[in-house]
PDB file of C-alpha atoms in Angstrom:
ATOM      1  CA  MET P  22     162.814 140.929-152.647  1.00 49.00           C
ATOM      2  CA  GLN P  23     162.029 138.946-149.510  1.00 51.00           C
ATOM      3  CA  ARG P  24     158.614 137.313-149.703  1.00 55.00           C
ATOM      4  CA  LYS P  25     156.242 136.974-146.786  1.00 48.00           C
ATOM      5  CA  ALA P  26     155.070 133.465-146.000  1.00 48.00           C
ATOM      6  CA  VAL P  27     151.543 132.502-144.987  1.00 45.00           C
ATOM      7  CA  GLY P  28     150.140 129.077-144.214  1.00 44.00           C
ATOM      8  CA  ILE P  29     146.455 128.189-144.074  1.00 41.00           C
ATOM      9  CA  TRP P  30     145.764 125.766-141.237  1.00 36.00           C
ATOM     10  CA  SER P  31     143.213 123.065-141.121  1.00 33.00           C
ATOM     11  CA  VAL P  32     143.820 119.660-139.528  1.00 32.00           C
ATOM     12  CA  LEU P  33     146.690 118.651-137.303  1.00 28.00           C
ATOM     13  CA  TRP P  34     149.574 117.514-139.513  1.00 28.00           C
ATOM     14  CA  PRO P  35     152.714 118.538-137.562  1.00 23.00           C
ATOM     15  CA  THR P  36     155.176 117.150-140.118  1.00 22.00           C
ATOM     16  CA  LEU P  37     153.620 119.174-142.906  1.00 26.00           C
ATOM     17  CA  VAL P  38     153.672 122.318-140.769  1.00 28.00           C
ATOM     18  CA  LEU P  39     157.328 121.828-139.992  1.00 29.00           C
ATOM     19  CA  SER P  40     158.513 120.994-143.474  1.00 27.00           C
ATOM     20  CA  THR P  41     156.612 123.930-144.924  1.00 33.00           C
ATOM     21  CA  VAL P  42     157.174 126.583-142.291  1.00 36.00           C
ATOM     22  CA  LEU P  43     160.791 125.901-141.414  1.00 35.00           C
ATOM     23  CA  SER P  44     161.991 125.680-144.994  1.00 34.00           C
ATOM     24  CA  LEU P  45     161.211 129.404-145.238  1.00 38.00           C
ATOM     25  CA  MET P  46     163.705 130.520-142.592  1.00 36.00           C
ATOM     26  CA  ALA P  47     166.074 133.377-143.242  1.00 36.00           C
ATOM     27  CA  CYS P  48     169.430 133.351-141.449  1.00 36.00           C
ATOM     28  CA  GLY P  49     170.444 136.333-139.396  1.00 40.00           C
ATOM     29  CA  ALA P  50     173.754 137.496-138.049  1.00 38.00           C
ATOM     30  CA  ALA P  51     175.236 135.228-135.399  1.00 40.00           C
ATOM     31  CA  ASP P  52     178.101 135.589-132.943  1.00 47.00           C
ATOM     32  CA  SER P  53     178.544 131.859-132.279  1.00 55.00           C
ATOM     33  CA  THR P  54     177.776 128.431-133.661  1.00 58.00           C
ATOM     34  CA  VAL P  55     175.751 125.493-132.362  1.00 55.00           C
ATOM     35  CA  VAL P  56     177.097 121.933-132.551  1.00 55.00           C
ATOM     36  CA  LEU P  57     174.398 119.478-133.618  1.00 55.00           C
ATOM     37  CA  PRO P  58     173.727 116.625-131.160  1.00 59.00           C
ATOM     38  CA  GLY P  59     175.718 113.480-131.878  1.00 62.00           C
ATOM     39  CA  THR P  60     177.869 115.136-134.561  1.00 63.00           C
ATOM     40  CA  ASP P  61     180.800 117.502-134.948  1.00 57.00           C
ATOM     41  CA  GLU P  62     178.824 119.691-137.348  1.00 67.00           C
ATOM     42  CA  ALA P  63     178.478 123.302-136.267  1.00 68.00           C
ATOM     43  CA  ARG P  64     175.859 125.664-137.628  1.00 72.00           C
ATOM     44  CA  GLU P  65     175.096 129.309-137.128  1.00 82.00           C
ATOM     45  CA  PRO P  66     172.054 129.991-134.946  1.00 86.00           C
ATOM     46  CA  VAL P  67     168.897 130.959-136.804  1.00 87.00           C
ATOM     47  CA  ALA P  68     166.142 133.122-135.331  1.00 91.00           C
ATOM     48  CA  LEU P  69     162.639 132.547-136.689  1.00 90.00           C
ATOM     49  CA  HIS P  70     159.510 134.388-135.574  1.00 92.00           C
ATOM     50  CA  VAL P  71     156.289 132.533-136.355  1.00 92.00           C
ATOM     51  CA  VAL P  72     152.867 134.041-135.706  1.00 91.00           C
ATOM     52  CA  CYS P  73     149.878 131.710-135.672  1.00 90.00           C
ATOM     53  CA  SER P  74     146.149 131.801-135.208  1.00 89.00           C
ATOM     54  CA  GLU P  75     145.061 131.384-131.590  1.00 88.00           C
ATOM     55  CA  GLY P  76     142.852 128.424-132.426  1.00 85.00           C
ATOM     56  CA  ILE P  77     145.763 126.295-133.634  1.00 85.00           C
ATOM     57  CA  ALA P  78     148.424 127.464-131.170  1.00 88.00           C
ATOM     58  CA  PRO P  79     148.707 124.142-129.254  1.00 87.00           C
ATOM     59  CA  ALA P  80     149.465 122.233-132.452  1.00 85.00           C
ATOM     60  CA  ILE P  81     152.009 124.780-133.676  1.00 87.00           C
ATOM     61  CA  GLN P  82     153.681 124.898-130.264  1.00 91.00           C
ATOM     62  CA  ALA P  83     154.027 121.112-130.259  1.00 90.00           C
ATOM     63  CA  ALA P  84     155.386 121.126-133.803  1.00 87.00           C
ATOM     64  CA  ALA P  85     157.936 123.825-133.013  1.00 89.00           C
ATOM     65  CA  ALA P  86     159.086 121.999-129.879  1.00 91.00           C
ATOM     66  CA  ALA P  87     159.500 118.720-131.762  1.00 90.00           C
ATOM     67  CA  TYR P  88     161.509 120.439-134.490  1.00 86.00           C
ATOM     68  CA  GLY P  89     163.701 122.223-131.956  1.00 87.00           C
ATOM     69  CA  GLN P  90     164.791 118.936-130.377  1.00 87.00           C
ATOM     70  CA  ASN P  91     166.480 117.885-133.616  1.00 85.00           C
ATOM     71  CA  HIS P  92     167.487 121.379-134.742  1.00 85.00           C
ATOM     72  CA  PRO P  93     168.923 123.218-131.721  1.00 88.00           C
ATOM     73  CA  GLU P  94     170.438 125.844-134.005  1.00 87.00           C
ATOM     74  CA  VAL P  95     166.931 127.146-134.778  1.00 89.00           C
ATOM     75  CA  ASP P  96     165.476 129.500-132.173  1.00 91.00           C
ATOM     76  CA  ILE P  97     161.718 129.660-132.838  1.00 92.00           C
ATOM     77  CA  THR P  98     159.674 132.390-131.196  1.00 94.00           C
ATOM     78  CA  LEU P  99     155.946 131.736-131.463  1.00 95.00           C
ATOM     79  CA  LEU P 100     153.508 134.643-131.366  1.00 94.00           C
ATOM     80  CA  VAL P 101     149.842 133.774-130.802  1.00 94.00           C
ATOM     81  CA  ARG P 102     147.248 136.160-132.212  1.00 92.00           C
ATOM     82  CA  ALA P 103     143.762 136.289-133.671  1.00 91.00           C
ATOM     83  CA  ASP P 104     143.988 135.888-137.449  1.00 89.00           C
ATOM     84  CA  THR P 105     143.641 139.572-138.320  1.00 90.00           C
ATOM     85  CA  LEU P 106     146.315 140.523-135.787  1.00 93.00           C
ATOM     86  CA  ALA P 107     148.542 137.668-136.939  1.00 88.00           C
ATOM     87  CA  TRP P 108     148.336 138.997-140.489  1.00 88.00           C
ATOM     88  CA  GLN P 109     149.239 142.453-139.247  1.00 89.00           C
ATOM     89  CA  ALA P 110     152.282 141.044-137.446  1.00 89.00           C
ATOM     90  CA  LEU P 111     153.472 139.561-140.728  1.00 86.00           C
ATOM     91  CA  GLN P 112     152.891 142.819-142.563  1.00 85.00           C
ATOM     92  CA  THR P 113     154.788 144.900-140.006  1.00 88.00           C
ATOM     93  CA  GLY P 114     157.760 142.538-139.918  1.00 87.00           C
ATOM     94  CA  ASP P 115     157.176 141.234-136.392  1.00 91.00           C
ATOM     95  CA  ALA P 116     157.137 137.712-137.849  1.00 89.00           C
ATOM     96  CA  GLU P 117     158.640 136.025-140.901  1.00 87.00           C
ATOM     97  CA  VAL P 118     156.009 133.300-141.143  1.00 86.00           C
ATOM     98  CA  ALA P 119     152.273 133.292-140.403  1.00 87.00           C
ATOM     99  CA  VAL P 120     150.025 130.257-140.018  1.00 89.00           C
ATOM    100  CA  LEU P 121     146.411 131.364-140.388  1.00 87.00           C
ATOM    101  CA  THR P 122     142.946 129.846-140.468  1.00 85.00           C
ATOM    102  CA  TRP P 123     141.496 132.594-142.664  1.00 84.00           C
ATOM    103  CA  LEU P 124     143.234 134.740-145.282  1.00 80.00           C
ATOM    104  CA  PRO P 125     142.530 138.432-145.840  1.00 78.00           C
ATOM    105  CA  GLU P 126     140.811 139.289-149.107  1.00 78.00           C
ATOM    106  CA  ALA P 127     143.736 141.249-150.544  1.00 76.00           C
ATOM    107  CA  LEU P 128     147.190 139.649-150.683  1.00 74.00           C
ATOM    108  CA  GLY P 129     150.291 141.392-151.963  1.00 72.00           C
ATOM    109  CA  ASN P 130     152.442 139.988-154.757  1.00 74.00           C
ATOM    110  CA  ASP P 131     155.252 139.511-152.241  1.00 75.00           C
ATOM    111  CA  THR P 132     153.196 137.002-150.218  1.00 78.00           C
ATOM    112  CA  TRP P 133     153.882 133.272-150.594  1.00 79.00           C
ATOM    113  CA  VAL P 134     150.838 131.149-149.695  1.00 82.00           C
ATOM    114  CA  ARG P 135     150.413 127.399-149.356  1.00 80.00           C
ATOM    115  CA  ILE P 136     147.489 125.397-147.980  1.00 80.00           C
ATOM    116  CA  LEU P 137     148.776 123.124-145.248  1.00 75.00           C
ATOM    117  CA  SER P 138     145.618 121.079-144.736  1.00 70.00           C
ATOM    118  CA  ARG P 139     141.891 121.412-144.142  1.00 75.00           C
ATOM    119  CA  ASP P 140     139.821 121.669-141.005  1.00 77.00           C
ATOM    120  CA  GLY P 141     136.175 121.952-140.054  1.00 82.00           C
ATOM    121  CA  LEU P 142     134.211 124.299-137.833  1.00 88.00           C
ATOM    122  CA  ALA P 143     132.142 122.473-135.212  1.00 92.00           C
ATOM    123  CA  ILE P 144     128.958 123.789-133.605  1.00 95.00           C
ATOM    124  CA  VAL P 145     129.222 122.857-129.935  1.00 97.00           C
ATOM    125  CA  VAL P 146     126.713 122.637-127.093  1.00 98.00           C
ATOM    126  CA  HIS P 147     126.717 121.392-123.507  1.00 98.00           C
ATOM    127  CA  PRO P 148     126.984 117.565-123.333  1.00 97.00           C
ATOM    128  CA  ARG P 149     123.524 117.362-121.750  1.00 97.00           C
ATOM    129  CA  ASN P 150     121.939 119.290-124.601  1.00 97.00           C
ATOM    130  CA  GLN P 151     120.737 116.369-126.705  1.00 93.00           C
ATOM    131  CA  ILE P 152     119.540 118.284-129.779  1.00 95.00           C
ATOM    132  CA  SER P 153     119.967 115.779-132.605  1.00 93.00           C
ATOM    133  CA  SER P 154     121.019 118.034-135.492  1.00 93.00           C
ATOM    134  CA  LEU P 155     120.708 121.492-137.017  1.00 94.00           C
ATOM    135  CA  THR P 156     120.359 122.855-140.534  1.00 92.00           C
ATOM    136  CA  VAL P 157     122.255 125.877-141.819  1.00 91.00           C
ATOM    137  CA  THR P 158     118.998 127.853-141.778  1.00 93.00           C
ATOM    138  CA  GLN P 159     118.448 126.903-138.137  1.00 95.00           C
ATOM    139  CA  LEU P 160     122.005 127.995-137.365  1.00 94.00           C
ATOM    140  CA  GLN P 161     121.298 131.396-138.876  1.00 96.00           C
ATOM    141  CA  ASP P 162     118.145 131.764-136.775  1.00 97.00           C
ATOM    142  CA  LEU P 163     119.941 130.514-133.682  1.00 97.00           C
ATOM    143  CA  PHE P 164     122.900 132.890-133.942  1.00 97.00           C
ATOM    144  CA  GLN P 165     120.666 135.835-134.857  1.00 98.00           C
ATOM    145  CA  GLY P 166     118.872 135.360-131.539  1.00 97.00           C
ATOM    146  CA  ARG P 167     115.557 134.376-133.095  1.00 97.00           C
ATOM    147  CA  VAL P 168     115.144 131.130-131.126  1.00 97.00           C
ATOM    148  CA  GLU P 169     113.421 131.630-127.766  1.00 96.00           C
ATOM    149  CA  ASP P 170     113.494 128.062-126.451  1.00 98.00           C
ATOM    150  CA  TRP P 171     115.784 125.101-127.134  1.00 97.00           C
ATOM    151  CA  ALA P 172     112.867 122.775-126.355  1.00 97.00           C
ATOM    152  CA  ALA P 173     111.235 123.583-129.697  1.00 94.00           C
ATOM    153  CA  TRP P 174     114.123 121.738-131.366  1.00 95.00           C
ATOM    154  CA  GLY P 175     114.475 118.944-128.847  1.00 94.00           C
ATOM    155  CA  GLY P 176     116.952 120.658-126.541  1.00 95.00           C
ATOM    156  CA  PRO P 177     116.635 121.589-122.851  1.00 97.00           C
ATOM    157  CA  PRO P 178     113.915 124.087-121.890  1.00 97.00           C
ATOM    158  CA  GLY P 179     115.169 127.649-121.902  1.00 97.00           C
ATOM    159  CA  PRO P 180     116.574 130.264-124.298  1.00 97.00           C
ATOM    160  CA  PRO P 181     119.847 129.562-126.129  1.00 98.00           C
ATOM    161  CA  MET P 182     122.906 131.538-125.062  1.00 98.00           C
ATOM    162  CA  VAL P 183     125.009 132.302-128.147  1.00 98.00           C
ATOM    163  CA  VAL P 184     128.785 132.402-127.669  1.00 98.00           C
ATOM    164  CA  SER P 185     130.664 134.117-130.478  1.00 97.00           C
ATOM    165  CA  ARG P 186     134.326 134.781-131.277  1.00 94.00           C
ATOM    166  CA  GLU P 187     135.660 138.302-131.799  1.00 93.00           C
ATOM    167  CA  ALA P 188     135.614 139.592-135.373  1.00 91.00           C
ATOM    168  CA  ALA P 189     139.413 139.356-135.696  1.00 92.00           C
ATOM    169  CA  SER P 190     139.402 135.551-135.403  1.00 92.00           C
ATOM    170  CA  GLY P 191     139.474 133.246-138.405  1.00 88.00           C
ATOM    171  CA  GLU P 192     136.622 131.202-136.970  1.00 89.00           C
ATOM    172  CA  ALA P 193     134.385 134.282-136.868  1.00 93.00           C
ATOM    173  CA  SER P 194     135.310 135.215-140.445  1.00 90.00           C
ATOM    174  CA  PHE P 195     134.559 131.714-141.713  1.00 88.00           C
ATOM    175  CA  PHE P 196     131.278 131.505-139.810  1.00 92.00           C
ATOM    176  CA  GLN P 197     130.150 134.875-141.145  1.00 93.00           C
ATOM    177  CA  ALA P 198     131.074 134.065-144.751  1.00 90.00           C
ATOM    178  CA  TRP P 199     129.732 130.514-144.965  1.00 88.00           C
ATOM    179  CA  VAL P 200     126.917 130.345-142.403  1.00 91.00           C
ATOM    180  CA  MET P 201     125.572 133.786-141.500  1.00 94.00           C
ATOM    181  CA  ARG P 202     126.363 135.389-144.869  1.00 93.00           C
ATOM    182  CA  ASP P 203     124.376 138.668-144.951  1.00 94.00           C
ATOM    183  CA  ALA P 204     122.879 138.113-141.487  1.00 95.00           C
ATOM    184  CA  ARG P 205     124.552 139.290-138.286  1.00 95.00           C
ATOM    185  CA  THR P 206     125.123 137.516-134.999  1.00 96.00           C
ATOM    186  CA  THR P 207     122.872 138.750-132.198  1.00 97.00           C
ATOM    187  CA  LEU P 208     124.182 141.650-130.134  1.00 96.00           C
ATOM    188  CA  THR P 209     123.297 139.695-126.987  1.00 96.00           C
ATOM    189  CA  ALA P 210     125.906 137.026-127.777  1.00 97.00           C
ATOM    190  CA  VAL P 211     128.707 136.420-125.295  1.00 97.00           C
ATOM    191  CA  LEU P 212     131.959 137.558-126.932  1.00 97.00           C
ATOM    192  CA  ALA P 213     134.682 134.988-126.264  1.00 96.00           C
ATOM    193  CA  PRO P 214     138.331 136.100-126.610  1.00 94.00           C
ATOM    194  CA  SER P 215     139.672 132.622-127.406  1.00 94.00           C
ATOM    195  CA  THR P 216     138.801 129.066-128.367  1.00 94.00           C
ATOM    196  CA  ASP P 217     139.422 127.944-124.788  1.00 95.00           C
ATOM    197  CA  ALA P 218     136.962 130.586-123.583  1.00 96.00           C
ATOM    198  CA  VAL P 219     134.280 129.224-125.944  1.00 97.00           C
ATOM    199  CA  LEU P 220     134.881 125.676-124.751  1.00 97.00           C
ATOM    200  CA  GLN P 221     134.828 126.661-121.086  1.00 98.00           C
ATOM    201  CA  TYR P 222     131.656 128.737-121.374  1.00 98.00           C
ATOM    202  CA  VAL P 223     129.729 126.096-123.330  1.00 98.00           C
ATOM    203  CA  ALA P 224     130.903 123.356-120.963  1.00 98.00           C
ATOM    204  CA  CYS P 225     129.500 125.279-117.991  1.00 98.00           C
ATOM    205  CA  ASP P 226     126.196 126.503-119.445  1.00 98.00           C
ATOM    206  CA  LEU P 227     123.469 124.018-120.389  1.00 98.00           C
ATOM    207  CA  HIS P 228     121.925 126.493-122.851  1.00 98.00           C
ATOM    208  CA  ALA P 229     125.114 127.763-124.510  1.00 98.00           C
ATOM    209  CA  VAL P 230     126.064 127.223-128.144  1.00 98.00           C
ATOM    210  CA  GLY P 231     129.255 128.242-129.926  1.00 97.00           C
ATOM    211  CA  ASP P 232     131.657 127.235-132.679  1.00 95.00           C
ATOM    212  CA  VAL P 233     135.249 125.998-132.545  1.00 93.00           C
ATOM    213  CA  SER P 234     137.765 124.313-134.817  1.00 89.00           C
ATOM    214  CA  THR P 235     137.252 120.550-134.979  1.00 87.00           C
ATOM    215  CA  ALA P 236     140.931 120.202-134.024  1.00 84.00           C
ATOM    216  CA  ARG P 237     140.092 121.659-130.598  1.00 90.00           C
ATOM    217  CA  LEU P 238     137.104 119.469-129.737  1.00 91.00           C
ATOM    218  CA  ASP P 239     137.314 117.712-126.388  1.00 91.00           C
ATOM    219  CA  GLY P 240     135.055 115.889-123.951  1.00 93.00           C
ATOM    220  CA  ARG P 241     133.833 119.084-122.290  1.00 97.00           C
ATOM    221  CA  VAL P 242     131.390 119.844-125.115  1.00 97.00           C
ATOM    222  CA  ARG P 243     129.353 118.005-127.745  1.00 97.00           C
ATOM    223  CA  ALA P 244     129.506 118.703-131.473  1.00 95.00           C
ATOM    224  CA  VAL P 245     126.086 118.936-133.131  1.00 95.00           C
ATOM    225  CA  PRO P 246     125.668 117.253-136.540  1.00 93.00           C
ATOM    226  CA  ILE P 247     124.882 119.827-139.237  1.00 90.00           C
ATOM    227  CA  LEU P 248     122.612 118.919-142.137  1.00 86.00           C
ATOM    228  CA  SER P 249     123.419 120.330-145.575  1.00 69.00           C
ATOM    229  CA  LEU P 250     127.116 120.410-144.776  1.00 57.00           C
ATOM    230  CA  ILE P 251     129.253 123.149-146.287  1.00 53.00           C
ATOM    231  CA  HIS P 252     132.264 121.948-148.277  1.00 53.00           C
ATOM    232  CA  ILE P 253     134.956 124.276-149.608  1.00 54.00           C
TER     233      ILE P 253
END
């Protein structure tokens, strides 16, 4: 029985992604062969469909491109989805390999799983928001909409604007399980469809706060130190 393959993403280790993901390829029927560069060796073309979490798409795209330069016989099609939709693509056969940031609770016996690496979830604010740090309890209050003014915590005067990912994303699942727990994010939160959308919104709004993978941090936003860090 063919087993489904799932990877759990964390930090950017392209070589590990390649060696793990591409060793799981299954060959399909081919009408021609591909001669490897610099050799006389011919191989049958291989088609591989990989679905990955939206938050790590740039890293997986770079890894696939680097692998393809040395392995022209492998035709990699990358599908980018939120984690829940990526899992569904694996289940329905639209992809042979999935690279996820958050696993579903129930996994079938035909699913092969390996942890690729570990990542963190960063709480990000506008660079001019100079709040020094937050506790997990403060995060819960903040994302529940209970904080009326950043200034009470040393931030800029004005109410915080919470930016949240859609429920299908791995970041949202992690944040709910390890930060919010039984509490719910405020209904007034801006719902961002992607990591880039979170970064862009926070970068343009002095009062905005959101969460993104640490692998996607850039100079547009500032990561806030969190006290009582959560380790898994």
